[in-house]
Amino acid sequence: MSEHIIVCSTTSNMLKGEKALRKSGIPVRLIPTPKRYGKLCTTSIVIPSEMKSYAEAILQKEKVEYTGIYELEPFRADGLLPEDKKIGEDFAALIKKIESGEDLTLKEIERLLATENPAEIEALLAAGDRMRQKTVGDVVDIRGAVEFSNHCRKNCNYCGLRRSNISLPRYRMMPHEIVEAAVEMRKLGISTVILQSGEDLWYTEEKMVNIIRSIKRETGMRITLSLGERPRHELEAFRKAGANNYLLKIESANRKIFELAHPDDDYDARVKNIRDLKELGYITGSGCIVGLPGQRPEHLAEDILFLKEMGINMVGIGPFLPARNTPFENMPPGDVLMSLKMVAVARLVLKHVFIPSTTAMATISPDGQKKGLLSGANVIMVNFTPLRYRKAYEIYSNKAVVTLKSAVDLVKSIGRKLPPYIKEIE
Ligand code: SAH
Ligand code: SF4
């Protein structure tokens, strides 16, 4: 199916355009603007080619400013492979296969992830970085997160917020505090706010709708929710109120591993909830934890294919980190290299997606976040949770703090670009 890409002049025009097109029944998806189409707006709208004229008429009627509508070229990438003779022939053939735009099988993805040959690992991470450059360019998106409640009704075995952890002091931010945190980050130029919490039903549908509306009204920001599983009708209400993105990780696409880590979650219900998000028009984030008990490269390969099949737009990959007072507290942390390999393979297989270099990467190793950005990642999430609550949002222990300054310094130190909206604080 051929597709066209609509590149808008600003984020607000893009959002207005996306809404108008969707309302008119055009199936739209949002992707990071490929660098060859300019960098005015970091996100662009993709539509089926046969709807181009109809879409243009709608954009004109709604006075949406866009810089162009182009045919989205089928993806081909060359130059992913380094001139290195120490990598296996079959490994090189797989990278070549990616270059030609062909899909990899589960076994082939497993082969990439399972390598322990240093030359192959280096080649894989470098290929992820080149693919990042070719698909989404050099801009690193910077988003702000508010962890607004650490109450949770669930008991995930890896997570410090699990309800059985009675030694964790619990907090809830009041709706006005959440809105204030968003206003504060907007002043610094940030245009996407992530609202994250444990599964806390104190925030009823009505309360969340009011929070979303207030943030939209006062800041106009893109809103990402990460509240865990919620019934479809609530997700729909949040979307209607103005939420744009939703993060709900599958954690492991392998049913057995998922079940071992989630005593009170149902695998099929999680998948269905992720599907609901897609159907409701959310830009959908998902992802996995690297280093769960029993997880081997073949399972991680399953994760990658799951994300591809579900059409996930934002991919969060982070190593498992032990959290105090949890069943997994004495387990070894996930492997940094394996996490980096996953970032690279996610980029190579999924191509035009947003991939954060996660806080878990920053926590596990001092240069973990930098290495993530150099292996395929293109987003950083900055923590805007008020200091008085931050320590208690202990999903895992000794969590690194990513500040706007550390993010900006990191982006500059590796010669990447800050998004235009963040310019004012450069
Ligand atoms: N309750 C929501 C959002 C908060 S948890 C939810 O579960 O979706 C956000 C993410 O933190 C989870 O998706 C999980 O991948 C990650 N996480 C929690 N505990 C972790 C740990 N010990 N190590 C690594 N990641 C962890
Ligand atoms: Fe709750 Fe999310 Fe932690 Fe599970 S991962 S215990 S749902 S906060």
XYZ file of C-alpha atoms and ligand atoms in Angstrom:
460
model
C 0.000 0.000 0.000
C 1.548 3.327 -0.933
C 1.414 6.171 1.546
C 1.805 9.925 1.612
C 3.347 12.011 4.353
C 1.990 15.410 5.396
C 4.618 17.671 6.915
C 3.163 20.575 8.905
C 4.707 23.899 9.789
C 4.256 23.575 13.554
C 3.218 21.009 16.146
C -0.125 22.718 16.722
C -0.913 22.605 13.001
C 0.057 18.938 12.938
C -2.255 18.192 15.857
C -5.098 20.178 14.290
C -4.547 18.372 10.984
C -4.411 14.953 12.579
C -7.679 15.578 14.401
C -9.496 16.912 11.348
C -8.360 14.036 9.126
C -9.252 11.435 11.714
C -12.711 12.961 12.204
C -13.256 12.680 8.473
C -12.541 8.955 8.642
C -9.043 8.995 7.129
C -6.793 6.395 8.773
C -3.808 8.425 9.960
C -0.647 7.493 11.758
C 2.031 9.767 13.139
C 5.731 9.168 12.626
C 8.884 11.098 13.497
C 9.451 13.387 10.497
C 12.086 11.696 8.317
C 14.957 14.129 7.959
C 14.673 14.424 4.198
C 11.310 16.146 4.635
C 12.702 18.977 6.785
C 12.626 19.514 10.515
C 10.054 22.209 11.193
C 7.790 19.778 12.988
C 9.306 16.668 14.558
C 6.145 14.615 13.947
C 4.325 14.129 10.634
C 1.058 12.599 9.490
C 0.976 9.558 7.218
C -2.133 8.728 5.162
C -2.981 6.194 2.447
C -2.027 7.661 -0.948
C -5.493 7.202 -2.418
C -6.851 9.667 0.158
C -4.408 12.447 -0.699
C -6.850 14.756 -2.529
C -9.531 14.290 0.082
C -7.001 15.011 2.841
C -5.770 18.152 1.078
C -9.324 19.464 0.825
C -9.858 18.899 4.547
C -6.579 20.559 5.525
C -7.420 23.585 3.409
C -10.925 23.839 4.799
C -9.590 23.650 8.363
C -6.769 26.117 7.535
C -4.045 23.742 8.632
C -0.635 25.054 7.551
C 1.576 22.393 6.023
C 4.794 22.596 4.093
C 4.062 19.723 1.762
C 2.512 16.336 1.037
C 4.986 13.850 -0.368
C 4.941 10.253 -1.395
C 6.499 8.255 1.435
C 9.205 6.290 -0.305
C 9.388 2.588 0.482
C 12.278 2.237 2.837
C 15.712 1.230 1.572
C 18.914 1.854 3.441
C 22.414 1.197 2.350
C 25.680 1.599 4.207
C 24.477 -0.051 7.409
C 27.345 -2.501 7.468
C 30.874 -1.477 8.463
C 33.938 -2.603 6.511
C 34.786 -5.197 9.100
C 35.861 -8.680 8.276
C 35.462 -10.115 11.765
C 31.715 -10.481 11.559
C 30.107 -13.740 10.515
C 28.911 -14.037 6.933
C 25.415 -14.977 8.027
C 25.356 -11.939 10.347
C 26.425 -9.640 7.510
C 23.757 -11.211 5.289
C 21.085 -10.282 7.829
C 22.164 -6.644 7.890
C 22.152 -6.696 4.082
C 18.628 -8.099 4.195
C 17.548 -5.146 6.357
C 19.226 -2.787 3.892
C 17.130 -4.203 1.074
C 13.945 -3.550 3.029
C 13.076 -7.215 3.618
C 11.512 -8.427 6.863
C 13.497 -10.633 9.235
C 12.113 -13.842 10.697
C 12.018 -14.615 14.418
C 15.090 -16.853 14.093
C 16.989 -14.146 12.261
C 16.187 -11.524 14.886
C 17.253 -14.012 17.545
C 20.572 -14.488 15.723
C 21.227 -10.727 15.877
C 20.341 -10.509 19.558
C 22.205 -13.628 20.628
C 25.584 -12.611 19.256
C 28.390 -12.343 21.759
C 31.054 -11.600 19.169
C 32.307 -8.054 20.029
C 32.758 -7.120 16.354
C 29.189 -8.186 15.572
C 27.802 -6.317 18.580
C 29.646 -3.201 17.519
C 28.385 -3.588 13.957
C 24.808 -4.110 15.168
C 24.769 -1.028 17.409
C 26.367 1.063 14.658
C 23.762 -0.193 12.173
C 21.004 0.802 14.633
C 22.542 4.256 14.862
C 22.775 4.645 11.088
C 19.198 3.490 10.648
C 18.165 6.075 13.255
C 20.000 8.714 11.263
C 18.357 7.679 7.996
C 14.837 7.347 9.359
C 14.386 10.021 12.008
C 17.508 12.148 11.679
C 19.601 13.815 14.353
C 17.011 15.542 16.506
C 16.545 14.056 19.966
C 12.997 14.655 21.185
C 12.817 15.794 24.794
C 9.701 15.050 26.815
C 8.792 15.788 30.406
C 7.389 13.211 32.825
C 5.327 13.717 35.977
C 5.021 10.631 38.154
C 1.883 11.767 39.873
C 0.965 8.818 42.099
C 2.794 5.773 43.415
C -0.319 3.978 44.651
C -0.878 0.767 42.734
C -3.525 -1.929 42.844
C -1.278 -4.388 40.990
C 1.467 -6.639 42.302
C 3.972 -6.967 39.440
C 6.852 -9.006 40.855
C 9.582 -6.675 39.598
C 8.131 -3.323 40.606
C 8.660 -1.399 43.843
C 5.224 0.217 43.594
C 3.469 -3.165 43.883
C 0.634 -3.073 46.397
C 2.271 -5.578 48.794
C 5.255 -3.297 49.317
C 4.074 -1.851 52.607
C 7.405 -0.153 53.369
C 6.983 2.347 50.530
C 5.569 5.734 51.614
C 2.699 6.454 49.218
C 1.712 9.816 47.705
C -0.816 11.266 45.321
C -0.434 14.607 43.591
C -3.561 16.717 43.531
C -4.905 17.592 40.077
C -3.764 21.230 40.365
C -0.209 20.087 41.230
C -0.118 17.896 38.116
C -1.286 20.779 35.925
C 1.318 23.068 37.544
C 4.104 20.603 36.744
C 2.997 20.624 33.085
C 2.886 24.434 33.034
C 6.412 24.533 34.448
C 7.822 22.272 31.747
C 5.952 24.155 29.013
C 7.752 27.320 30.125
C 11.033 25.570 29.332
C 9.827 24.810 25.826
C 8.886 21.164 26.307
C 5.837 20.271 24.220
C 4.944 16.749 25.382
C 4.029 15.852 28.950
C 3.946 12.248 30.143
C 1.587 11.592 33.044
C 2.620 8.363 34.719
C 1.403 6.559 37.836
C 0.772 3.196 39.432
C -2.632 1.734 38.619
C -4.439 4.121 40.921
C -8.212 4.238 40.623
C -8.409 7.266 42.921
C -7.959 9.082 39.614
C -11.385 8.299 38.278
C -12.351 8.824 34.667
C -13.795 12.194 35.613
C -10.693 13.351 37.500
C -8.375 12.311 34.659
C -10.578 13.985 32.055
C -10.442 17.217 34.053
C -6.661 17.019 34.412
C -6.226 16.371 30.675
C -8.561 19.238 29.752
C -6.832 21.652 32.117
C -3.381 20.814 30.775
C -4.611 21.219 27.199
C -6.285 24.512 28.009
C -3.363 25.975 29.937
C -0.437 24.672 27.886
C -1.657 23.182 24.579
C 0.875 20.382 25.115
C 0.735 16.885 23.646
C -0.334 14.579 26.452
C 0.991 11.076 26.955
C -0.673 8.854 29.523
C 0.971 5.916 31.271
C -1.577 4.771 33.818
C -1.482 1.006 33.280
C -4.539 -0.882 32.077
C -7.823 1.044 31.993
C -11.193 0.013 30.534
C -11.704 0.922 26.898
C -14.498 3.414 27.600
C -12.165 5.351 29.914
C -9.357 5.336 27.356
C -11.882 6.701 24.896
C -12.917 9.471 27.282
C -9.262 10.421 27.879
C -8.645 10.503 24.144
C -11.694 12.702 23.563
C -10.530 15.018 26.344
C -7.277 15.549 24.462
C -4.806 12.786 25.362
C -2.635 11.985 22.341
C -0.324 9.146 23.304
C -0.502 6.207 25.682
C 2.305 4.007 26.968
C 1.414 0.479 27.975
C 4.284 -1.951 27.840
C 3.729 -5.620 27.148
C 6.860 -6.115 29.338
C 7.298 -9.540 27.710
C 5.387 -10.733 24.667
C 6.082 -14.297 25.747
C 3.034 -15.507 27.633
C 4.959 -17.624 30.165
C 7.442 -14.895 31.059
C 4.635 -12.343 31.234
C 2.712 -14.569 33.625
C 5.747 -15.241 35.841
C 6.218 -11.512 36.343
C 2.550 -10.504 36.641
C 0.645 -12.465 39.292
C -2.568 -10.551 38.733
C -2.466 -9.617 35.061
C -3.976 -11.504 32.174
C -1.821 -11.644 29.049
C -4.748 -11.518 26.629
C -6.328 -8.611 28.484
C -3.051 -6.662 28.216
C -2.813 -7.309 24.488
C -6.452 -6.322 24.058
C -5.879 -3.093 25.989
C -2.958 -2.215 23.718
C -5.133 -2.960 20.700
C -7.873 -0.703 22.161
C -5.356 2.137 22.268
C -4.526 1.699 18.596
C -8.191 1.549 17.639
C -8.972 4.700 19.612
C -6.357 6.602 17.649
C -3.684 6.913 20.290
C -0.071 7.123 19.236
C 0.696 3.929 21.066
C 3.776 3.177 23.075
C 4.740 -0.250 24.291
C 7.933 -2.127 24.953
C 9.622 -4.596 27.201
C 11.898 -5.190 30.132
C 15.208 -6.858 29.326
C 16.365 -9.396 31.903
C 13.154 -10.862 33.309
C 13.515 -14.373 34.780
C 13.711 -17.078 32.146
C 14.067 -14.596 29.274
C 16.394 -15.609 26.437
C 17.196 -13.956 23.081
C 14.399 -15.913 21.398
C 11.896 -14.286 23.776
C 13.286 -10.836 23.102
C 12.947 -11.555 19.392
C 9.277 -12.304 20.105
C 9.014 -8.879 21.743
C 10.364 -7.167 18.640
C 7.930 -8.980 16.349
C 5.052 -8.268 18.710
C 5.821 -4.521 18.585
C 5.987 -4.695 14.803
C 2.768 -6.639 14.395
C 0.906 -4.304 16.745
C 2.096 -1.242 14.824
C 3.598 0.354 17.925
C 4.829 3.943 17.443
C 6.938 4.420 20.578
C 9.161 1.683 21.919
C 10.343 1.695 25.529
C 13.105 -0.802 26.189
C 14.894 -0.882 29.516
C 16.901 -3.339 31.564
C 15.315 -4.963 34.593
C 16.560 -3.304 37.762
C 16.019 -4.913 41.152
C 13.631 -3.068 43.457
C 13.768 -3.372 47.251
C 10.991 -5.332 48.949
C 9.838 -7.157 45.833
C 9.949 -10.873 44.955
C 12.647 -10.122 42.357
C 14.802 -7.944 44.640
C 17.746 -10.364 44.681
C 17.768 -11.074 40.987
C 20.619 -9.798 38.847
C 19.894 -6.660 36.822
C 19.322 -6.947 33.076
C 22.324 -6.835 30.804
C 23.354 -3.414 29.428
C 24.667 -4.810 26.169
C 21.537 -6.872 25.593
C 19.421 -3.753 26.217
C 21.496 -1.843 23.669
C 21.203 -4.689 21.170
C 17.425 -4.541 21.666
C 17.384 -0.785 20.990
C 19.403 -1.312 17.813
C 17.282 -4.226 16.582
C 14.073 -2.331 17.394
C 15.321 0.536 15.235
C 16.420 -1.759 12.414
C 13.153 -3.682 12.337
C 10.601 -0.986 13.248
C 12.336 1.946 11.530
C 10.141 5.107 11.824
C 9.375 4.944 15.526
C 10.176 6.942 18.634
C 12.639 5.088 20.846
C 13.565 6.644 24.175
C 16.937 6.041 25.711
C 15.272 5.164 28.999
C 15.944 6.262 32.563
C 16.611 2.583 33.311
C 19.540 2.791 30.859
C 20.807 5.873 32.689
C 20.477 4.028 36.002
C 22.234 0.826 35.064
C 25.400 2.485 33.795
C 26.733 6.080 33.881
C 26.927 6.217 30.088
C 23.988 3.872 29.433
C 21.713 6.639 28.199
C 24.368 7.999 25.886
C 24.991 4.541 24.454
C 21.255 4.121 23.906
C 21.196 7.325 21.844
C 24.147 5.985 19.867
C 22.451 2.641 19.151
C 19.152 3.803 17.675
C 17.273 5.829 20.312
C 15.931 9.339 19.579
C 13.995 10.470 22.677
C 14.866 11.432 26.257
C 12.367 11.738 29.066
C 13.140 14.374 31.649
C 11.823 13.957 35.181
C 9.580 16.806 36.364
C 8.102 15.050 39.369
C 8.256 17.528 42.278
C 11.309 16.762 44.435
C 9.242 16.024 47.522
C 7.646 13.028 45.799
C 10.413 11.873 43.498
C 12.180 9.479 45.852
C 8.974 7.589 46.615
C 8.360 6.778 42.933
C 10.617 3.806 43.403
C 9.664 1.425 40.590
C 13.252 0.225 41.018
C 15.934 1.221 43.490
C 18.541 3.994 42.990
C 16.719 5.401 39.948
C 18.801 7.968 38.060
C 17.443 11.504 37.799
C 17.361 12.841 34.263
C 17.129 16.639 34.303
C 16.619 19.005 31.392
C 20.203 20.146 31.792
C 21.619 16.613 31.774
C 19.516 15.796 28.701
C 20.562 18.949 26.811
C 24.231 18.435 27.733
C 24.085 14.818 26.607
C 22.491 15.664 23.258
C 25.119 18.334 22.608
C 28.023 16.143 23.764
C 27.307 13.576 21.064
C 26.747 16.157 18.347
C 23.024 15.551 17.998
C 20.392 18.256 17.626
C 17.946 19.684 20.108
C 14.371 20.040 18.878
C 13.426 23.574 17.772
C 11.000 23.975 20.668
C 13.772 23.628 23.206
C 15.971 26.263 21.532
C 15.202 29.033 23.961
C 17.144 27.411 26.779
C 20.172 26.496 24.672
N 1.624 1.426 36.206
C 1.937 1.765 34.861
C 3.027 2.800 34.721
C 4.114 2.795 35.746
S 5.299 1.513 35.627
C 2.305 0.510 34.085
O 2.628 -0.497 34.689
O 2.246 0.581 32.853
C 6.147 2.015 34.152
C 7.149 1.022 33.653
O 8.186 0.845 34.598
C 6.615 -0.381 33.441
O 6.030 -0.494 32.176
C 7.858 -1.234 33.577
O 8.363 -1.611 32.310
C 8.859 -0.334 34.266
N 9.385 -0.979 35.485
C 8.749 -1.182 36.656
N 9.557 -1.812 37.523
C 10.729 -2.015 36.882
C 11.977 -2.627 37.256
N 12.134 -3.153 38.460
N 12.971 -2.653 36.345
C 12.783 -2.109 35.115
N 11.647 -1.526 34.708
C 10.633 -1.486 35.574
Fe 1.867 -1.115 39.320
Fe 2.888 -0.500 36.910
Fe 4.472 -1.241 38.955
Fe 2.901 -3.068 37.842
S 4.609 -1.963 36.829
S 3.174 -2.741 40.056
S 1.116 -1.831 37.330
S 3.241 0.590 38.819
